[in-house]
mmCIF file of C-alpha atoms in Angstrom:
data_model
loop_
_atom_site.group_PDB
_atom_site.id
_atom_site.type_symbol
_atom_site.label_atom_id
_atom_site.label_comp_id
_atom_site.label_asym_id
_atom_site.label_seq_id
_atom_site.Cartn_x
_atom_site.Cartn_y
_atom_site.Cartn_z
ATOM 1 C CA MET A 1 -121.597 -16.735 36.745
ATOM 2 C CA ASN A 2 -124.461 -17.382 34.305
ATOM 3 C CA HIS A 3 -126.937 -17.274 37.198
ATOM 4 C CA LYS A 4 -125.545 -13.887 38.263
ATOM 5 C CA ILE A 5 -125.860 -12.498 34.702
ATOM 6 C CA ILE A 6 -129.458 -13.753 34.420
ATOM 7 C CA PHE A 7 -130.263 -12.256 37.823
ATOM 8 C CA LEU A 8 -128.832 -8.880 36.791
ATOM 9 C CA LEU A 9 -130.795 -8.966 33.515
ATOM 10 C CA VAL A 10 -134.003 -9.713 35.399
ATOM 11 C CA MET A 11 -133.334 -6.805 37.786
ATOM 12 C CA VAL A 12 -132.667 -4.418 34.884
ATOM 13 C CA LEU A 13 -135.798 -5.532 32.994
ATOM 14 C CA GLY A 14 -137.834 -5.235 36.184
ATOM 15 C CA ALA A 15 -136.640 -1.690 36.802
ATOM 16 C CA PHE A 16 -137.330 -0.787 33.153
ATOM 17 C CA GLY A 17 -140.832 -2.266 33.373
ATOM 18 C CA GLU A 18 -141.640 -0.272 36.509
ATOM 19 C CA LYS A 19 -140.531 2.917 34.732
ATOM 20 C CA VAL A 20 -142.718 2.181 31.681
ATOM 21 C CA CYS A 21 -145.742 1.472 33.893
ATOM 22 C CA ALA A 22 -145.165 4.636 35.886
ATOM 23 C CA GLU A 23 -145.046 6.708 32.683
ATOM 24 C CA GLU A 24 -148.117 4.972 31.261
ATOM 25 C CA TYR A 25 -150.236 5.718 34.323
ATOM 26 C CA MET A 26 -148.787 9.172 35.036
ATOM 27 C CA PRO A 27 -151.492 11.655 36.086
ATOM 28 C CA PRO A 28 -152.337 14.577 33.735
ATOM 29 C CA GLN A 29 -149.633 17.214 33.478
ATOM 30 C CA THR A 30 -150.076 20.539 35.209
ATOM 31 C CA LEU A 31 -149.666 23.834 33.385
ATOM 32 C CA ALA A 32 -146.104 24.062 34.712
ATOM 33 C CA GLU A 33 -145.229 20.712 33.096
ATOM 34 C CA ARG A 34 -146.710 21.281 29.620
ATOM 35 C CA PRO A 35 -144.260 22.712 27.058
ATOM 36 C CA THR A 36 -147.092 24.224 24.958
ATOM 37 C CA GLN A 37 -150.728 24.889 25.890
ATOM 38 C CA PHE A 38 -153.367 25.597 23.201
ATOM 39 C CA TYR A 39 -156.724 27.074 24.208
ATOM 40 C CA ALA A 40 -160.010 28.516 22.881
ATOM 41 C CA GLY A 41 -162.895 30.096 24.730
ATOM 42 C CA LEU A 42 -165.211 33.002 25.547
ATOM 43 C CA VAL A 43 -164.590 36.326 27.282
ATOM 44 C CA GLY A 44 -167.518 38.445 28.476
ATOM 45 C CA GLY A 45 -167.915 41.446 30.738
ATOM 46 C CA ILE A 46 -168.360 45.222 30.927
ATOM 47 C CA ASP A 47 -166.835 47.931 28.711
ATOM 48 C CA GLN A 48 -166.471 51.570 29.677
ATOM 49 C CA MET A 49 -165.969 53.900 26.711
ATOM 50 C CA THR A 50 -164.418 57.234 27.598
ATOM 51 C CA GLY A 51 -162.420 59.882 25.742
ATOM 52 C CA ARG A 52 -163.159 63.320 24.239
ATOM 53 C CA ARG A 53 -165.319 64.564 21.345
ATOM 54 C CA THR A 54 -165.662 67.893 19.508
ATOM 55 C CA GLU A 55 -168.406 68.760 16.972
ATOM 56 C CA GLN A 56 -168.730 71.948 14.950
ATOM 57 C CA LEU A 57 -170.633 73.426 12.006
ATOM 58 C CA SER A 58 -168.650 75.813 9.776
ATOM 59 C CA GLU A 59 -170.636 78.524 7.951
ATOM 60 C CA ALA A 60 -169.557 81.581 6.013
ATOM 61 C CA ALA A 61 -168.884 83.821 8.988
ATOM 62 C CA ASN A 62 -170.037 81.670 11.875
ATOM 63 C CA LEU A 63 -168.811 78.600 13.716
ATOM 64 C CA THR A 64 -171.427 76.710 15.698
ATOM 65 C CA THR A 65 -169.931 74.458 18.369
ATOM 66 C CA TYR A 66 -172.083 71.584 19.649
ATOM 67 C CA THR A 67 -169.395 69.955 21.810
ATOM 68 C CA ASP A 68 -165.949 71.252 22.715
ATOM 69 C CA ASN A 69 -163.641 68.525 23.999
ATOM 70 C CA LYS A 70 -166.653 66.985 25.756
ATOM 71 C CA ARG A 71 -165.916 63.934 27.892
ATOM 72 C CA ILE A 72 -167.381 60.560 26.904
ATOM 73 C CA LEU A 73 -168.373 58.180 29.701
ATOM 74 C CA GLU A 74 -170.565 55.215 28.707
ATOM 75 C CA ASN A 75 -170.852 51.620 30.021
ATOM 76 C CA ASN A 76 -172.195 48.534 28.312
ATOM 77 C CA SER A 77 -171.672 44.788 27.890
ATOM 78 C CA THR A 78 -169.229 43.019 25.582
ATOM 79 C CA MET A 79 -168.586 39.454 24.409
ATOM 80 C CA SER A 80 -165.762 37.917 22.369
ATOM 81 C CA VAL A 81 -164.287 34.591 21.300
ATOM 82 C CA VAL A 82 -160.552 34.013 21.834
ATOM 83 C CA GLY A 83 -157.946 31.484 20.792
ATOM 84 C CA GLY A 84 -154.191 31.058 21.123
ATOM 85 C CA PHE A 85 -151.389 29.193 22.806
ATOM 86 C CA LEU A 86 -148.769 29.645 25.532
ATOM 87 C CA TRP A 87 -145.215 28.307 25.326
ATOM 88 C CA LYS A 88 -143.188 27.691 28.499
ATOM 89 C CA PHE A 89 -139.604 28.869 28.895
ATOM 90 C CA PRO A 90 -137.951 25.882 30.590
ATOM 91 C CA PRO A 91 -136.948 25.790 33.391
ATOM 92 C CA LEU A 92 -138.409 29.235 34.282
ATOM 93 C CA PRO A 93 -142.056 29.609 35.413
ATOM 94 C CA ILE A 94 -142.688 32.013 32.501
ATOM 95 C CA LEU A 95 -145.006 31.462 29.519
ATOM 96 C CA MET A 96 -145.567 33.538 26.384
ATOM 97 C CA GLY A 97 -147.714 33.241 23.280
ATOM 98 C CA PRO A 98 -150.090 34.938 20.828
ATOM 99 C CA GLU A 99 -153.855 35.324 21.145
ATOM 100 C CA VAL A 100 -156.471 36.435 18.602
ATOM 101 C CA TYR A 101 -160.020 37.555 19.348
ATOM 102 C CA PHE A 102 -163.254 38.678 17.700
ATOM 103 C CA GLY A 103 -166.204 40.241 19.481
ATOM 104 C CA ARG A 104 -168.966 42.797 19.719
ATOM 105 C CA GLY A 105 -169.446 45.807 21.974
ATOM 106 C CA ASN A 106 -172.425 48.087 22.587
ATOM 107 C CA ALA A 107 -171.038 51.225 24.242
ATOM 108 C CA ARG A 108 -172.764 54.328 22.812
ATOM 109 C CA SER A 109 -172.343 58.078 23.281
ATOM 110 C CA THR A 110 -175.142 60.447 22.154
ATOM 111 C CA VAL A 111 -175.272 64.246 21.909
ATOM 112 C CA THR A 112 -178.339 66.338 20.968
ATOM 113 C CA ALA A 113 -178.751 70.109 20.665
ATOM 114 C CA THR A 114 -181.120 72.732 19.271
ATOM 115 C CA THR A 115 -179.743 76.002 17.910
ATOM 116 C CA GLN A 116 -181.002 78.908 15.784
ATOM 117 C CA ASP A 117 -179.745 80.060 12.404
ATOM 118 C CA ALA A 118 -179.338 83.685 11.268
ATOM 119 C CA LEU A 119 -183.035 83.826 10.336
ATOM 120 C CA GLY A 120 -184.161 82.622 13.769
ATOM 121 C CA ASN A 121 -185.144 79.132 12.606
ATOM 122 C CA ASN A 122 -184.517 76.215 14.952
ATOM 123 C CA ARG A 123 -181.984 73.615 13.925
ATOM 124 C CA TYR A 124 -182.047 70.159 15.473
ATOM 125 C CA TYR A 125 -178.681 68.390 15.779
ATOM 126 C CA SER A 126 -177.791 64.908 17.083
ATOM 127 C CA THR A 127 -174.856 62.497 16.864
ATOM 128 C CA ASP A 128 -174.908 58.859 17.927
ATOM 129 C CA PHE A 129 -171.415 57.312 18.268
ATOM 130 C CA ARG A 130 -171.302 53.562 18.932
ATOM 131 C CA ARG A 131 -168.673 50.819 19.122
ATOM 132 C CA LYS A 132 -169.726 47.700 17.224
ATOM 133 C CA PHE A 133 -167.590 44.756 16.088
ATOM 134 C CA PHE A 134 -163.931 44.481 17.041
ATOM 135 C CA TYR A 135 -161.051 42.103 16.474
ATOM 136 C CA GLY A 136 -157.327 41.987 17.069
ATOM 137 C CA GLY A 137 -154.272 40.161 18.278
ATOM 138 C CA LEU A 138 -151.990 40.392 21.273
ATOM 139 C CA ILE A 139 -149.021 38.794 22.981
ATOM 140 C CA ARG A 140 -149.567 37.375 26.467
ATOM 141 C CA ILE A 141 -146.704 36.937 28.933
ATOM 142 C CA GLY A 142 -147.513 34.870 32.009
ATOM 143 C CA TYR A 143 -145.904 33.963 35.314
ATOM 144 C CA LEU A 144 -146.818 30.787 37.215
ATOM 145 C CA PHE A 145 -147.406 31.612 40.871
ATOM 146 C CA CYS A 146 -148.178 27.914 41.460
ATOM 147 C CA PRO A 147 -148.528 24.913 39.082
ATOM 148 C CA ASP A 148 -151.962 25.976 37.738
ATOM 149 C CA LEU A 149 -152.328 29.677 38.676
ATOM 150 C CA LEU A 150 -151.176 32.084 35.990
ATOM 151 C CA GLY A 151 -150.781 35.871 36.108
ATOM 152 C CA THR A 152 -150.517 37.605 32.719
ATOM 153 C CA LEU A 153 -149.584 40.850 31.005
ATOM 154 C CA SER A 154 -150.631 41.552 27.421
ATOM 155 C CA LEU A 155 -149.847 43.994 24.627
ATOM 156 C CA GLY A 156 -151.620 44.059 21.280
ATOM 157 C CA ILE A 157 -153.331 45.794 18.368
ATOM 158 C CA ASP A 158 -157.113 46.303 18.262
ATOM 159 C CA ARG A 159 -159.300 47.123 15.258
ATOM 160 C CA SER A 160 -162.825 48.319 16.106
ATOM 161 C CA ARG A 161 -165.736 49.350 13.899
ATOM 162 C CA PHE A 162 -167.503 52.490 15.140
ATOM 163 C CA LEU A 163 -170.915 53.557 13.815
ATOM 164 C CA THR A 164 -171.601 57.296 13.603
ATOM 165 C CA LYS A 165 -175.139 58.529 12.908
ATOM 166 C CA ARG A 166 -175.628 62.298 12.522
ATOM 167 C CA THR A 167 -178.695 64.443 11.945
ATOM 168 C CA LEU A 168 -178.804 68.183 11.194
ATOM 169 C CA THR A 169 -182.266 69.457 10.186
ATOM 170 C CA THR A 170 -182.964 67.546 6.934
ATOM 171 C CA ASN A 171 -179.440 66.128 6.605
ATOM 172 C CA PHE A 172 -178.881 62.544 7.727
ATOM 173 C CA ILE A 173 -175.429 60.879 7.712
ATOM 174 C CA SER A 174 -174.586 57.306 8.712
ATOM 175 C CA ARG A 175 -171.125 55.803 8.390
ATOM 176 C CA THR A 176 -169.129 52.923 9.853
ATOM 177 C CA LYS A 177 -165.389 53.427 10.175
ATOM 178 C CA GLY A 178 -162.536 51.321 11.498
ATOM 179 C CA PHE A 179 -160.401 52.707 14.329
ATOM 180 C CA ASN A 180 -156.956 51.314 15.161
ATOM 181 C CA GLY A 181 -155.910 51.090 18.798
ATOM 182 C CA VAL A 182 -153.217 49.769 21.116
ATOM 183 C CA SER A 183 -154.288 47.475 23.957
ATOM 184 C CA PHE A 184 -152.667 46.851 27.348
ATOM 185 C CA GLY A 185 -153.952 44.236 29.762
ATOM 186 C CA VAL A 186 -153.445 42.283 32.980
ATOM 187 C CA GLY A 187 -155.131 39.095 34.082
ATOM 188 C CA VAL A 188 -155.190 36.071 36.325
ATOM 189 C CA GLU A 189 -156.186 32.555 35.290
ATOM 190 C CA LYS A 190 -156.766 29.269 37.123
ATOM 191 C CA HIS A 191 -156.489 25.948 35.258
ATOM 192 C CA LEU A 192 -158.467 22.913 36.403
ATOM 193 C CA GLY A 193 -157.843 19.912 34.164
ATOM 194 C CA HIS A 194 -158.914 20.876 30.637
ATOM 195 C CA PHE A 195 -160.623 24.120 31.722
ATOM 196 C CA GLY A 196 -159.347 27.602 32.464
ATOM 197 C CA PHE A 197 -161.159 30.344 34.405
ATOM 198 C CA GLY A 198 -159.901 33.872 34.815
ATOM 199 C CA LEU A 199 -160.335 37.640 34.965
ATOM 200 C CA ASP A 200 -159.060 40.068 32.314
ATOM 201 C CA ILE A 201 -158.681 43.841 32.677
ATOM 202 C CA LYS A 202 -157.790 45.748 29.522
ATOM 203 C CA LEU A 203 -157.206 49.296 28.265
ATOM 204 C CA ILE A 204 -157.536 50.133 24.556
ATOM 205 C CA GLN A 205 -156.485 53.581 23.336
ATOM 206 C CA TYR A 206 -157.454 54.582 19.790
ATOM 207 C CA ARG A 207 -156.008 57.191 17.472
ATOM 208 C CA ARG A 208 -157.856 60.488 17.106
ATOM 209 C CA GLN A 209 -160.260 60.558 14.166
ATOM 210 C CA LEU A 210 -161.454 63.706 12.351
ATOM 211 C CA THR A 211 -164.425 63.421 9.980
ATOM 212 C CA THR A 212 -165.835 66.219 7.815
ATOM 213 C CA ASP A 213 -169.275 65.778 6.234
ATOM 214 C CA PRO A 214 -170.859 68.163 3.701
ATOM 215 C CA VAL A 215 -174.393 69.311 4.573
ATOM 216 C CA THR A 216 -176.900 71.567 2.833
ATOM 217 C CA LEU A 217 -178.561 74.385 4.790
ATOM 218 C CA ASN A 218 -180.818 76.924 3.084
ATOM 219 C CA ALA A 219 -179.558 75.682 -0.306
ATOM 220 C CA VAL A 220 -175.931 76.385 0.714
ATOM 221 C CA ASN A 221 -173.240 73.731 1.286
ATOM 222 C CA ARG A 222 -171.615 73.712 4.726
ATOM 223 C CA ASP A 223 -169.070 71.541 6.583
ATOM 224 C CA LEU A 224 -169.993 69.512 9.653
ATOM 225 C CA THR A 225 -166.933 68.205 11.531
ATOM 226 C CA PHE A 226 -166.632 65.506 14.185
ATOM 227 C CA SER A 227 -163.399 64.856 16.107
ATOM 228 C CA VAL A 228 -163.159 61.965 18.570
ATOM 229 C CA ARG A 229 -160.532 59.916 20.386
ATOM 230 C CA PRO A 230 -162.161 57.021 22.258
ATOM 231 C CA ILE A 231 -160.587 54.988 25.047
ATOM 232 C CA VAL A 232 -162.104 51.688 26.177
ATOM 233 C CA TYR A 233 -161.623 50.045 29.584
ATOM 234 C CA SER A 234 -162.922 46.512 30.044
ATOM 235 C CA ALA A 235 -163.273 44.030 32.887
ATOM 236 C CA ALA A 236 -164.275 40.549 31.753
ATOM 237 C CA LEU A 237 -164.461 36.926 32.860
ATOM 238 C CA ARG A 238 -162.596 34.348 30.798
ATOM 239 C CA PHE A 239 -163.601 30.721 30.223
ATOM 240 C CA CYS A 240 -161.362 28.525 28.026
ATOM 241 C CA TYR A 241 -160.977 24.908 27.014
ATOM 242 C CA LEU A 242 -157.367 23.672 27.082
ATOM 243 C CA PHE A 243 -156.213 21.315 24.347
#
């Protein structure tokens, strides 16, 4: 009987030892097996700034219109740093988590015009409208098509700084103003070990902004208005390190 008990104990310890060794030398977990995945990286690509703009000069009995709901269509590069995490809903192949970002864009829309006043003098007008720094946060929801291939949807809030430079004869105005926007995005991402590579496509729609600037023409104060509602589309490559 004692020999049987010892034999059973040896079998149990042997099975336990094999389990410990298997866990110790287990290969790295895939994205589907990790409960939480932290990441940080870079996103760079092309922005297209579109939307509508209207610019007018109000005088005593006249209204000079430089643009009237004119379409904006400008392309340029963009770069941002990102960081966040994804949490898996066990046992479903669905992940969700927050992401924050900070970056810089360069899309610029310029309008120039030359008009005449009541005395027949030429007036030179120009406005340079440019997207500069931006930052924000969003929620990503992902679906695992296979252990390390992730498709995502995102919804978030964007805050961008837009620079507006305006010139009217001898009047020069330069201001930087923050615009709030809502972002919507889709993406696909492939994870290879501790690295993630992907493609992000995003739409950011900002609230309409109306700015009125006082100007002096022929020693008389006038109002120069600028109304704009930008929309930004972006397509960018994503490179992240997975913690």
